[in-house]
Amino acid sequence: PTFYPEKYTRKEREKIAKYSRGNNITILLHAPEETSIFSFLDDVRKNSIKILKKVIDFGYDIGAKVITFHLGLGIPISSKGKMIYINKLYPNQFVSNLEDSLSELLNYANGKIILSLENVGNFGEPETKDVIKKFLDDNQLYLTWDLGHNNLKYKPHQKQDEFFMEYLHKIRCCHLHDNHGDRDEHLPIGEGEIDFNYYLPILVNLDAYLIFEVRPKELALNCLKNLNI
């Protein structure tokens, strides 16, 4: 909540932009994770778009380069003794909601800042991928490749190397952290099972920002040391 856009006045935004320019600091933003741009509840979807537009304006005002954002989390319901996500029951409405929201957001961000979609939540579903590819191919949308999420072994997070290898030219951010595959631990590199020696030669050739997504921030130094860059 420290960095929510509504907490910063116009004067404070100008001060941040001036400082980053004067000190050659690159600013990257991560949008709030509470949003859902495919929600079946129209008020939630529209207000999610409203929130993300505020982040876009904030990013533009402070001179940020990229905003990483999530699609949202699917809502599971019980059906015939099993849990199934609502987007699987109503795929056409899911696709329509997602297309409308992405189109509106990307048009709003055009000329202001890059929007970069992270592989989390419903990202890995086939119907989602079809929509994402459409916007990637239209050169509007970019990608944030989270290697920690890429290593998770439960649906819909299974390895997505093939997809990202196809769109290496669209990757603008990479989130680097480690885990053991069963949960999103955000461990420092070297404390989980991910083979970063495999990915590093790929990453260094990307036109992308590499981000150690670990907390507290002091652990980022451990990541740098363990990567031996």
Coordinates of N, CA and C in Angstrom, one line a residue:
P1 N 0.8 -1.2 0.0 CA 0.0 0.0 0.0 C 0.8 1.3 0.0
T2 N 2.1 1.2 0.3 CA 3.0 2.3 0.4 C 3.1 3.1 -1.0
F3 N 3.0 2.3 -2.1 CA 3.2 2.9 -3.4 C 1.9 3.0 -4.2
Y4 N 0.7 3.0 -3.5 CA -0.5 3.1 -4.3 C -0.6 4.5 -4.9
P5 N -1.0 4.7 -6.1 CA -1.0 6.0 -6.8 C -1.7 7.1 -6.1
E6 N -2.8 6.8 -5.4 CA -3.5 7.9 -4.7 C -2.8 8.5 -3.6
K7 N -1.7 7.9 -3.2 CA -0.9 8.5 -2.1 C 0.1 9.6 -2.5
Y8 N 0.2 9.8 -3.8 CA 1.2 10.7 -4.4 C 0.6 11.9 -5.1
T9 N 0.9 13.1 -4.6 CA 0.4 14.3 -5.3 C 1.1 14.5 -6.6
R10 N 0.6 15.4 -7.4 CA 1.3 15.8 -8.7 C 2.7 16.2 -8.4
K11 N 2.9 17.1 -7.4 CA 4.2 17.6 -7.1 C 5.2 16.4 -6.7
E12 N 4.7 15.5 -5.9 CA 5.6 14.4 -5.5 C 5.9 13.5 -6.7
R13 N 5.0 13.3 -7.6 CA 5.3 12.5 -8.8 C 6.4 13.2 -9.7
E14 N 6.2 14.5 -9.8 CA 7.3 15.3 -10.6 C 8.6 15.1 -9.9
K15 N 8.7 15.1 -8.6 CA 9.9 15.0 -7.9 C 10.6 13.6 -8.1
I16 N 9.7 12.6 -8.1 CA 10.2 11.2 -8.4 C 10.8 11.1 -9.8
A17 N 10.1 11.7 -10.7 CA 10.5 11.6 -12.1 C 11.8 12.4 -12.3
K18 N 11.9 13.5 -11.7 CA 13.1 14.3 -11.8 C 14.3 13.6 -11.2
Y19 N 14.1 13.0 -10.0 CA 15.2 12.3 -9.3 C 15.7 11.1 -10.1
S20 N 14.7 10.3 -10.7 CA 15.1 9.1 -11.5 C 15.9 9.5 -12.7
R21 N 15.5 10.6 -13.4 CA 16.2 11.1 -14.6 C 17.6 11.5 -14.2
G22 N 17.7 12.3 -13.1 CA 19.0 12.9 -12.8 C 20.0 11.9 -12.2
N23 N 19.5 10.7 -11.8 CA 20.4 9.7 -11.2 C 20.4 8.4 -12.0
N24 N 19.8 8.5 -13.2 CA 19.9 7.3 -14.1 C 19.3 6.1 -13.5
I25 N 18.1 6.3 -12.8 CA 17.4 5.1 -12.2 C 16.2 4.7 -13.0
T26 N 16.1 3.4 -13.3 CA 15.0 2.9 -14.0 C 13.9 2.5 -13.1
I27 N 12.7 3.0 -13.3 CA 11.5 2.6 -12.4 C 10.6 1.6 -13.1
L28 N 10.4 0.5 -12.4 CA 9.4 -0.5 -12.9 C 8.3 -0.6 -11.9
L29 N 7.1 -0.8 -12.3 CA 6.0 -0.9 -11.4 C 5.3 -2.3 -11.5
H30 N 4.7 -2.7 -10.4 CA 3.9 -3.9 -10.4 C 2.5 -3.4 -9.9
A31 N 1.5 -3.7 -10.7 CA 0.1 -3.3 -10.4 C -0.4 -4.1 -9.2
P32 N -1.4 -3.5 -8.5 CA -2.0 -4.3 -7.4 C -2.6 -5.6 -7.9
E33 N -2.4 -6.6 -7.0 CA -2.9 -8.0 -7.4 C -4.3 -8.2 -7.1
E34 N -5.0 -7.3 -6.5 CA -6.4 -7.5 -6.1 C -7.4 -7.4 -7.3
T35 N -6.9 -7.0 -8.5 CA -7.7 -6.7 -9.6 C -8.0 -8.0 -10.4
S36 N -9.1 -8.0 -11.1 CA -9.5 -9.1 -12.0 C -10.1 -8.5 -13.3
I37 N -9.4 -8.6 -14.4 CA -9.9 -7.9 -15.6 C -10.8 -8.9 -16.4
F38 N -11.0 -10.1 -15.9 CA -11.9 -11.0 -16.6 C -13.1 -11.4 -15.7
S39 N -13.2 -10.7 -14.6 CA -14.3 -11.0 -13.6 C -15.7 -11.1 -14.3
F40 N -16.5 -12.0 -13.9 CA -17.8 -12.2 -14.4 C -18.8 -11.2 -13.8
L41 N -18.3 -10.6 -12.7 CA -19.1 -9.5 -12.0 C -18.6 -8.2 -12.6
D42 N -19.5 -7.5 -13.4 CA -19.1 -6.4 -14.2 C -18.5 -5.3 -13.4
D43 N -19.1 -5.0 -12.2 CA -18.5 -4.0 -11.3 C -17.1 -4.2 -10.9
V44 N -16.8 -5.5 -10.7 CA -15.4 -5.9 -10.3 C -14.5 -5.6 -11.5
R45 N -14.9 -6.1 -12.7 CA -14.1 -6.0 -13.9 C -13.8 -4.5 -14.2
K46 N -14.9 -3.7 -14.2 CA -14.8 -2.3 -14.6 C -13.9 -1.5 -13.6
N47 N -14.1 -1.8 -12.3 CA -13.3 -1.1 -11.3 C -11.9 -1.6 -11.3
S48 N -11.6 -2.8 -11.7 CA -10.2 -3.3 -11.9 C -9.6 -2.5 -13.0
I49 N -10.3 -2.3 -14.1 CA -9.7 -1.5 -15.2 C -9.5 0.0 -14.7
K50 N -10.4 0.5 -13.9 CA -10.2 1.9 -13.4 C -9.0 2.0 -12.5
I51 N -8.7 0.9 -11.7 CA -7.5 0.9 -10.8 C -6.3 0.8 -11.7
L52 N -6.3 0.0 -12.7 CA -5.1 -0.2 -13.5 C -4.8 1.1 -14.3
K53 N -5.9 1.8 -14.7 CA -5.7 3.1 -15.5 C -5.0 4.1 -14.5
K54 N -5.3 4.1 -13.3 CA -4.7 4.9 -12.3 C -3.2 4.6 -12.2
V55 N -2.9 3.3 -12.2 CA -1.5 2.9 -12.2 C -0.7 3.3 -13.4
I56 N -1.4 3.2 -14.6 CA -0.8 3.6 -15.8 C -0.5 5.1 -15.8
D57 N -1.4 5.9 -15.3 CA -1.2 7.4 -15.2 C 0.0 7.7 -14.2
F58 N 0.0 7.0 -13.1 CA 1.0 7.1 -12.1 C 2.4 6.8 -12.7
G59 N 2.5 5.7 -13.4 CA 3.7 5.2 -14.0 C 4.2 6.3 -15.0
Y60 N 3.3 6.8 -15.8 CA 3.6 7.8 -16.8 C 4.2 9.1 -16.1
D61 N 3.5 9.5 -15.1 CA 3.9 10.7 -14.4 C 5.3 10.6 -13.7
I62 N 5.7 9.4 -13.2 CA 7.0 9.3 -12.6 C 8.1 8.8 -13.5
G63 N 7.7 8.6 -14.8 CA 8.7 8.1 -15.7 C 9.0 6.7 -15.7
A64 N 8.1 5.8 -15.2 CA 8.4 4.4 -15.2 C 8.4 3.8 -16.6
K65 N 9.1 2.7 -16.8 CA 9.2 2.1 -18.1 C 8.2 1.0 -18.4
V66 N 7.9 0.2 -17.4 CA 7.1 -1.0 -17.6 C 6.2 -1.2 -16.3
I67 N 4.9 -1.6 -16.6 CA 4.0 -2.0 -15.5 C 3.8 -3.5 -15.7
T68 N 4.1 -4.3 -14.7 CA 3.7 -5.7 -14.7 C 2.4 -5.8 -14.1
F69 N 1.5 -6.6 -14.7 CA 0.1 -6.8 -14.2 C -0.3 -8.2 -14.3
H70 N -1.4 -8.6 -13.5 CA -1.9 -9.9 -13.5 C -3.3 -9.8 -14.2
L71 N -3.8 -11.0 -14.7 CA -5.1 -11.0 -15.3 C -6.1 -11.1 -14.1
G72 N -5.8 -11.8 -13.1 CA -6.7 -12.0 -12.0 C -6.8 -13.5 -11.7
L73 N -7.4 -13.9 -10.6 CA -7.6 -15.2 -10.1 C -9.0 -15.8 -10.5
G74 N -9.0 -17.0 -11.0 CA -10.3 -17.6 -11.3 C -11.1 -18.0 -10.1
I75 N -12.4 -18.1 -10.2 CA -13.3 -18.4 -9.1 C -13.7 -19.8 -9.2
P76 N -13.3 -20.7 -8.2 CA -13.7 -22.1 -8.3 C -15.1 -22.3 -7.7
I77 N -15.9 -23.2 -8.3 CA -17.2 -23.6 -7.8 C -17.4 -25.1 -7.9
S78 N -18.2 -25.6 -7.0 CA -18.4 -27.1 -7.0 C -19.4 -27.5 -8.1
S79 N -19.1 -28.6 -8.8 CA -19.9 -29.1 -9.8 C -19.7 -30.6 -9.9
K80 N -20.8 -31.4 -9.6 CA -20.7 -32.9 -9.7 C -19.6 -33.4 -8.8
G81 N -19.5 -32.9 -7.6 CA -18.5 -33.4 -6.7 C -17.1 -32.9 -6.9
K82 N -16.9 -32.1 -7.9 CA -15.5 -31.6 -8.2 C -15.5 -30.0 -8.2
M83 N -14.3 -29.5 -8.0 CA -14.2 -28.0 -8.1 C -13.7 -27.7 -9.5
I84 N -14.5 -26.7 -10.1 CA -14.2 -26.3 -11.4 C -14.2 -24.8 -11.5
Y85 N -13.3 -24.2 -12.3 CA -13.3 -22.8 -12.4 C -14.4 -22.3 -13.3
I86 N -15.0 -21.1 -12.9 CA -16.2 -20.6 -13.7 C -15.8 -20.3 -15.1
N87 N -14.6 -20.0 -15.4 CA -14.2 -19.7 -16.8 C -14.3 -20.9 -17.7
K88 N -14.2 -22.1 -17.0 CA -14.3 -23.4 -17.8 C -15.8 -23.7 -18.1
L89 N -16.7 -23.2 -17.2 CA -18.1 -23.4 -17.5 C -18.7 -22.4 -18.5
Y90 N -18.1 -21.2 -18.5 CA -18.6 -20.1 -19.4 C -17.4 -19.6 -20.2
P91 N -16.8 -20.4 -21.0 CA -15.5 -19.9 -21.7 C -15.8 -18.7 -22.7
N92 N -16.9 -18.7 -23.3 CA -17.1 -17.6 -24.3 C -17.2 -16.2 -23.6
Q93 N -17.9 -16.2 -22.4 CA -17.9 -14.9 -21.7 C -16.6 -14.6 -21.1
F94 N -15.8 -15.6 -20.7 CA -14.5 -15.3 -20.1 C -13.6 -14.7 -21.2
V95 N -13.6 -15.2 -22.4 CA -12.8 -14.7 -23.5 C -13.2 -13.3 -23.9
S96 N -14.6 -13.1 -23.9 CA -15.1 -11.8 -24.3 C -14.7 -10.7 -23.2
N97 N -14.8 -11.1 -22.0 CA -14.4 -10.1 -20.9 C -12.9 -9.8 -21.0
L98 N -12.1 -10.8 -21.2 CA -10.7 -10.6 -21.2 C -10.2 -9.8 -22.4
E99 N -10.8 -10.1 -23.6 CA -10.5 -9.3 -24.8 C -10.9 -7.8 -24.6
D100 N -12.1 -7.6 -24.1 CA -12.5 -6.2 -24.0 C -11.6 -5.5 -23.0
S101 N -11.3 -6.1 -21.9 CA -10.5 -5.4 -20.9 C -9.1 -5.1 -21.4
L102 N -8.4 -6.1 -22.0 CA -7.1 -5.9 -22.5 C -7.1 -4.8 -23.6
S103 N -8.1 -4.8 -24.5 CA -8.1 -3.8 -25.5 C -8.2 -2.4 -24.9
E104 N -9.1 -2.3 -23.9 CA -9.3 -1.0 -23.3 C -8.0 -0.5 -22.6
L105 N -7.4 -1.4 -21.9 CA -6.1 -1.0 -21.1 C -5.0 -0.7 -22.0
L106 N -4.8 -1.5 -23.1 CA -3.7 -1.3 -24.0 C -3.8 0.0 -24.8
N107 N -5.1 0.3 -25.2 CA -5.3 1.5 -25.9 C -5.0 2.7 -24.9
Y108 N -5.4 2.6 -23.7 CA -5.2 3.7 -22.7 C -3.7 3.9 -22.4
A109 N -2.9 2.8 -22.4 CA -1.5 2.8 -22.1 C -0.6 3.2 -23.3
N110 N -1.2 3.2 -24.5 CA -0.5 3.4 -25.7 C 0.2 4.8 -25.7
G111 N 1.5 4.8 -25.9 CA 2.2 6.1 -25.9 C 2.6 6.6 -24.5
K112 N 2.2 5.9 -23.5 CA 2.5 6.3 -22.1 C 3.5 5.3 -21.5
I113 N 3.2 4.0 -21.5 CA 4.0 3.0 -20.8 C 3.8 1.7 -21.4
I114 N 4.7 0.7 -21.1 CA 4.5 -0.6 -21.6 C 3.8 -1.4 -20.5
L115 N 2.8 -2.2 -21.0 CA 2.1 -3.1 -20.1 C 2.6 -4.5 -20.4
S116 N 3.0 -5.2 -19.3 CA 3.7 -6.5 -19.4 C 2.9 -7.5 -18.5
L117 N 2.4 -8.5 -19.1 CA 1.5 -9.5 -18.4 C 2.4 -10.6 -17.8
E118 N 2.1 -10.9 -16.6 CA 2.9 -11.9 -15.8 C 2.2 -13.3 -15.9
N119 N 3.0 -14.4 -16.0 CA 2.5 -15.7 -16.0 C 2.1 -16.2 -14.6
V120 N 0.8 -15.9 -14.2 CA 0.3 -16.2 -12.9 C -1.2 -16.3 -13.0
G121 N -1.8 -17.0 -12.1 CA -3.3 -17.2 -12.2 C -3.8 -17.9 -13.4
N122 N -4.7 -17.3 -14.1 CA -5.3 -18.0 -15.3 C -4.4 -17.9 -16.5
F123 N -3.2 -17.4 -16.4 CA -2.4 -17.2 -17.6 C -2.2 -18.5 -18.3
G124 N -2.0 -19.6 -17.6 CA -1.7 -20.9 -18.3 C -2.8 -21.7 -18.9
E125 N -4.0 -21.2 -18.8 CA -5.2 -21.9 -19.4 C -5.2 -21.7 -20.9
P126 N -5.6 -22.8 -21.7 CA -5.5 -22.7 -23.1 C -6.4 -21.6 -23.7
E127 N -7.5 -21.3 -23.2 CA -8.4 -20.3 -23.7 C -7.8 -18.9 -23.4
T128 N -7.0 -18.8 -22.3 CA -6.3 -17.5 -22.0 C -5.2 -17.3 -23.0
K129 N -4.4 -18.4 -23.3 CA -3.3 -18.3 -24.2 C -3.7 -17.8 -25.6
D130 N -4.9 -18.2 -26.0 CA -5.3 -17.8 -27.4 C -5.5 -16.3 -27.4
V131 N -6.1 -15.8 -26.3 CA -6.4 -14.3 -26.3 C -5.0 -13.6 -26.2
I132 N -4.2 -14.1 -25.3 CA -2.9 -13.4 -25.1 C -2.1 -13.3 -26.4
K133 N -2.1 -14.4 -27.2 CA -1.3 -14.5 -28.4 C -1.8 -13.4 -29.4
K134 N -3.1 -13.2 -29.4 CA -3.7 -12.2 -30.3 C -3.1 -10.9 -30.0
F135 N -3.0 -10.5 -28.8 CA -2.5 -9.1 -28.4 C -1.0 -9.1 -28.5
L136 N -0.3 -10.2 -28.3 CA 1.1 -10.2 -28.5 C 1.5 -10.0 -30.0
D137 N 0.7 -10.7 -30.8 CA 1.0 -10.6 -32.2 C 0.6 -9.2 -32.8
D138 N -0.3 -8.5 -32.1 CA -0.6 -7.1 -32.6 C 0.4 -6.1 -32.1
N139 N 1.4 -6.6 -31.4 CA 2.5 -5.7 -30.9 C 2.0 -4.7 -29.8
Q140 N 0.9 -5.0 -29.1 CA 0.5 -4.1 -28.1 C 0.9 -4.6 -26.7
L141 N 0.9 -5.9 -26.5 CA 1.1 -6.5 -25.2 C 2.5 -7.0 -25.1
Y142 N 3.1 -7.0 -23.9 CA 4.4 -7.6 -23.6 C 4.3 -8.6 -22.4
L143 N 5.4 -9.2 -22.1 CA 5.3 -10.3 -21.1 C 6.3 -10.1 -20.0
T144 N 5.9 -10.5 -18.8 CA 6.8 -10.7 -17.7 C 6.9 -12.2 -17.4
W145 N 8.1 -12.7 -17.5 CA 8.3 -14.2 -17.3 C 8.8 -14.4 -15.9
D146 N 7.9 -15.0 -15.1 CA 8.3 -15.3 -13.7 C 8.8 -16.7 -13.7
L147 N 10.1 -16.9 -13.4 CA 10.7 -18.2 -13.5 C 10.3 -19.1 -12.3
G148 N 9.9 -18.4 -11.2 CA 9.4 -19.2 -10.0 C 8.1 -19.8 -10.3
H149 N 7.2 -19.0 -10.9 CA 5.9 -19.5 -11.3 C 6.0 -20.6 -12.4
N150 N 7.0 -20.4 -13.2 CA 7.2 -21.4 -14.3 C 7.6 -22.8 -13.8
N151 N 8.1 -22.8 -12.5 CA 8.5 -24.1 -12.0 C 7.5 -24.8 -11.2
L152 N 6.3 -24.1 -10.9 CA 5.3 -24.7 -10.1 C 4.6 -25.9 -10.8
K153 N 4.4 -27.0 -10.1 CA 3.9 -28.2 -10.7 C 2.4 -28.4 -10.7
Y154 N 1.7 -27.5 -10.2 CA 0.2 -27.6 -10.2 C -0.4 -26.7 -11.2
K155 N -1.6 -27.1 -11.7 CA -2.3 -26.3 -12.7 C -2.8 -25.0 -12.1
P156 N -2.8 -23.9 -13.0 CA -2.3 -23.9 -14.4 C -0.9 -23.4 -14.6
H157 N 0.0 -23.7 -13.7 CA 1.3 -23.1 -13.7 C 2.4 -23.9 -14.2
Q158 N 2.1 -25.1 -14.8 CA 3.2 -26.0 -15.2 C 4.1 -25.3 -16.2
K159 N 5.3 -25.8 -16.4 CA 6.3 -25.2 -17.2 C 5.7 -24.7 -18.5
Q160 N 6.1 -23.5 -18.8 CA 5.6 -22.8 -20.0 C 6.7 -22.4 -20.9
D161 N 7.8 -23.1 -20.8 CA 9.0 -22.8 -21.6 C 8.7 -22.6 -23.1
E162 N 7.9 -23.5 -23.6 CA 7.6 -23.5 -25.1 C 6.9 -22.2 -25.5
F163 N 6.0 -21.8 -24.7 CA 5.3 -20.5 -25.0 C 6.2 -19.3 -24.9
F164 N 7.0 -19.3 -23.9 CA 7.9 -18.1 -23.7 C 9.0 -18.1 -24.7
M165 N 9.5 -19.3 -25.1 CA 10.6 -19.4 -26.2 C 10.0 -18.8 -27.5
E166 N 8.8 -19.0 -27.7 CA 8.2 -18.5 -29.0 C 8.1 -16.9 -28.9
Y167 N 8.0 -16.4 -27.7 CA 7.8 -14.9 -27.6 C 8.9 -14.3 -26.8
L168 N 10.1 -14.8 -27.0 CA 11.3 -14.2 -26.3 C 11.4 -12.7 -26.6
H169 N 11.0 -12.3 -27.8 CA 11.2 -10.9 -28.2 C 10.1 -10.0 -27.6
K170 N 9.1 -10.6 -26.9 CA 8.1 -9.8 -26.3 C 8.3 -9.7 -24.7
I171 N 9.3 -10.3 -24.2 CA 9.5 -10.3 -22.8 C 10.2 -9.0 -22.4
R172 N 9.7 -8.3 -21.4 CA 10.3 -7.1 -21.0 C 10.7 -7.1 -19.5
C173 N 10.2 -8.1 -18.8 CA 10.7 -8.2 -17.4 C 10.8 -9.7 -17.1
C174 N 11.7 -10.1 -16.2 CA 11.8 -11.4 -15.7 C 11.9 -11.4 -14.2
H175 N 11.0 -12.1 -13.5 CA 11.1 -12.2 -12.1 C 11.9 -13.5 -11.7
L176 N 12.9 -13.3 -11.0 CA 13.8 -14.4 -10.6 C 13.7 -14.7 -9.1
H177 N 13.3 -15.9 -8.8 CA 13.3 -16.4 -7.4 C 13.2 -17.9 -7.5
D178 N 13.4 -18.6 -6.4 CA 13.5 -20.0 -6.4 C 12.3 -20.7 -5.6
N179 N 12.1 -22.0 -5.8 CA 11.1 -22.7 -5.1 C 11.4 -24.2 -5.3
H180 N 10.6 -25.1 -4.6 CA 10.7 -26.5 -4.8 C 9.6 -27.1 -5.6
G181 N 8.8 -26.3 -6.2 CA 7.8 -26.8 -7.2 C 6.4 -27.0 -6.6
D182 N 6.3 -27.1 -5.3 CA 5.0 -27.3 -4.7 C 4.2 -26.1 -4.3
R183 N 5.0 -25.0 -4.1 CA 4.3 -23.7 -3.7 C 5.2 -22.6 -4.1
D184 N 4.6 -21.4 -4.1 CA 5.3 -20.2 -4.6 C 6.1 -19.6 -3.4
E185 N 7.3 -20.1 -3.2 CA 8.0 -19.7 -2.0 C 8.8 -18.4 -2.1
H186 N 9.1 -18.0 -3.3 CA 10.0 -16.8 -3.5 C 11.2 -16.9 -2.6
L187 N 12.0 -18.0 -2.8 CA 13.2 -18.1 -2.1 C 14.4 -17.5 -2.9
P188 N 15.5 -17.1 -2.2 CA 16.6 -16.6 -2.9 C 17.1 -17.7 -3.9
I189 N 17.7 -17.3 -5.0 CA 18.2 -18.2 -6.0 C 19.3 -19.1 -5.3
G190 N 19.1 -20.4 -5.6 CA 20.1 -21.4 -5.1 C 19.5 -22.1 -3.9
E191 N 18.4 -21.7 -3.4 CA 17.8 -22.4 -2.2 C 16.6 -23.3 -2.6
G192 N 16.3 -23.4 -3.9 CA 15.3 -24.3 -4.3 C 15.8 -25.2 -5.4
E193 N 15.0 -25.6 -6.3 CA 15.4 -26.6 -7.3 C 15.5 -26.1 -8.7
I194 N 15.3 -24.8 -9.0 CA 15.3 -24.3 -10.4 C 16.7 -24.3 -10.9
D195 N 16.9 -24.8 -12.1 CA 18.2 -24.8 -12.7 C 18.4 -23.4 -13.5
F196 N 18.9 -22.5 -12.8 CA 19.1 -21.1 -13.4 C 20.3 -21.2 -14.4
N197 N 21.2 -22.1 -14.3 CA 22.3 -22.2 -15.2 C 21.7 -22.5 -16.6
Y198 N 20.5 -23.2 -16.7 CA 19.9 -23.4 -18.0 C 19.3 -22.1 -18.5
Y199 N 18.6 -21.4 -17.7 CA 17.9 -20.2 -18.1 C 18.8 -18.9 -18.3
L200 N 19.9 -18.8 -17.6 CA 20.7 -17.6 -17.6 C 21.2 -17.2 -19.0
P201 N 21.7 -18.2 -19.8 CA 22.1 -17.8 -21.2 C 21.0 -17.3 -22.0
I202 N 19.8 -17.7 -21.7 CA 18.6 -17.2 -22.5 C 18.3 -15.8 -22.0
L203 N 18.3 -15.6 -20.7 CA 17.9 -14.3 -20.1 C 18.8 -13.2 -20.5
V204 N 20.1 -13.4 -20.5 CA 21.1 -12.3 -20.7 C 21.0 -11.8 -22.1
N205 N 20.3 -12.5 -23.0 CA 20.2 -12.0 -24.4 C 18.8 -11.3 -24.7
L206 N 18.0 -11.2 -23.6 CA 16.7 -10.6 -23.8 C 16.8 -9.1 -23.6
D207 N 15.9 -8.4 -24.2 CA 15.7 -6.9 -24.0 C 14.8 -6.8 -22.9
A208 N 15.2 -7.2 -21.7 CA 14.3 -7.3 -20.5 C 15.0 -6.9 -19.2
Y209 N 14.3 -6.5 -18.3 CA 14.8 -6.2 -16.9 C 14.7 -7.5 -16.1
L210 N 15.8 -7.8 -15.4 CA 15.9 -9.0 -14.6 C 15.7 -8.5 -13.1
I211 N 14.7 -9.1 -12.5 CA 14.3 -8.6 -11.1 C 14.4 -9.7 -10.1
F212 N 15.2 -9.6 -9.1 CA 15.2 -10.6 -8.0 C 13.9 -10.3 -7.1
E213 N 12.9 -11.1 -7.3 CA 11.6 -10.9 -6.6 C 11.6 -11.7 -5.3
V214 N 12.5 -11.2 -4.3 CA 12.6 -11.9 -3.0 C 12.4 -10.8 -1.9
R215 N 12.0 -11.2 -0.8 CA 11.8 -10.3 0.4 C 12.4 -11.0 1.6
P216 N 13.0 -10.2 2.5 CA 13.2 -8.7 2.4 C 14.2 -8.4 1.3
K217 N 14.3 -7.2 0.9 CA 15.2 -6.8 -0.2 C 16.6 -7.2 -0.1
E218 N 17.1 -7.3 1.1 CA 18.5 -7.7 1.3 C 18.8 -9.0 0.7
L219 N 17.8 -9.9 0.6 CA 18.1 -11.2 0.0 C 18.4 -11.1 -1.5
A220 N 18.1 -10.0 -2.1 CA 18.5 -9.8 -3.5 C 20.0 -10.0 -3.7
L221 N 20.8 -9.5 -2.7 CA 22.2 -9.7 -2.8 C 22.7 -11.1 -2.8
N222 N 21.9 -11.9 -2.1 CA 22.2 -13.4 -2.1 C 22.0 -14.0 -3.5
C223 N 20.9 -13.5 -4.1 CA 20.6 -14.0 -5.5 C 21.7 -13.6 -6.4
L224 N 22.2 -12.4 -6.3 CA 23.2 -12.0 -7.2 C 24.5 -12.8 -7.0
K225 N 24.8 -13.0 -5.8 CA 26.0 -13.8 -5.5 C 25.9 -15.3 -6.0
N226 N 24.7 -15.9 -5.8 CA 24.5 -17.3 -6.2 C 24.4 -17.5 -7.7
L227 N 24.1 -16.4 -8.4 CA 24.0 -16.5 -9.9 C 25.4 -16.4 -10.5
N228 N 26.4 -15.9 -9.8 CA 27.8 -15.7 -10.3 C 27.8 -15.0 -11.6
I229 N 27.1 -13.9 -11.7 CA 27.1 -13.1 -12.9 C 28.4 -12.2 -12.9

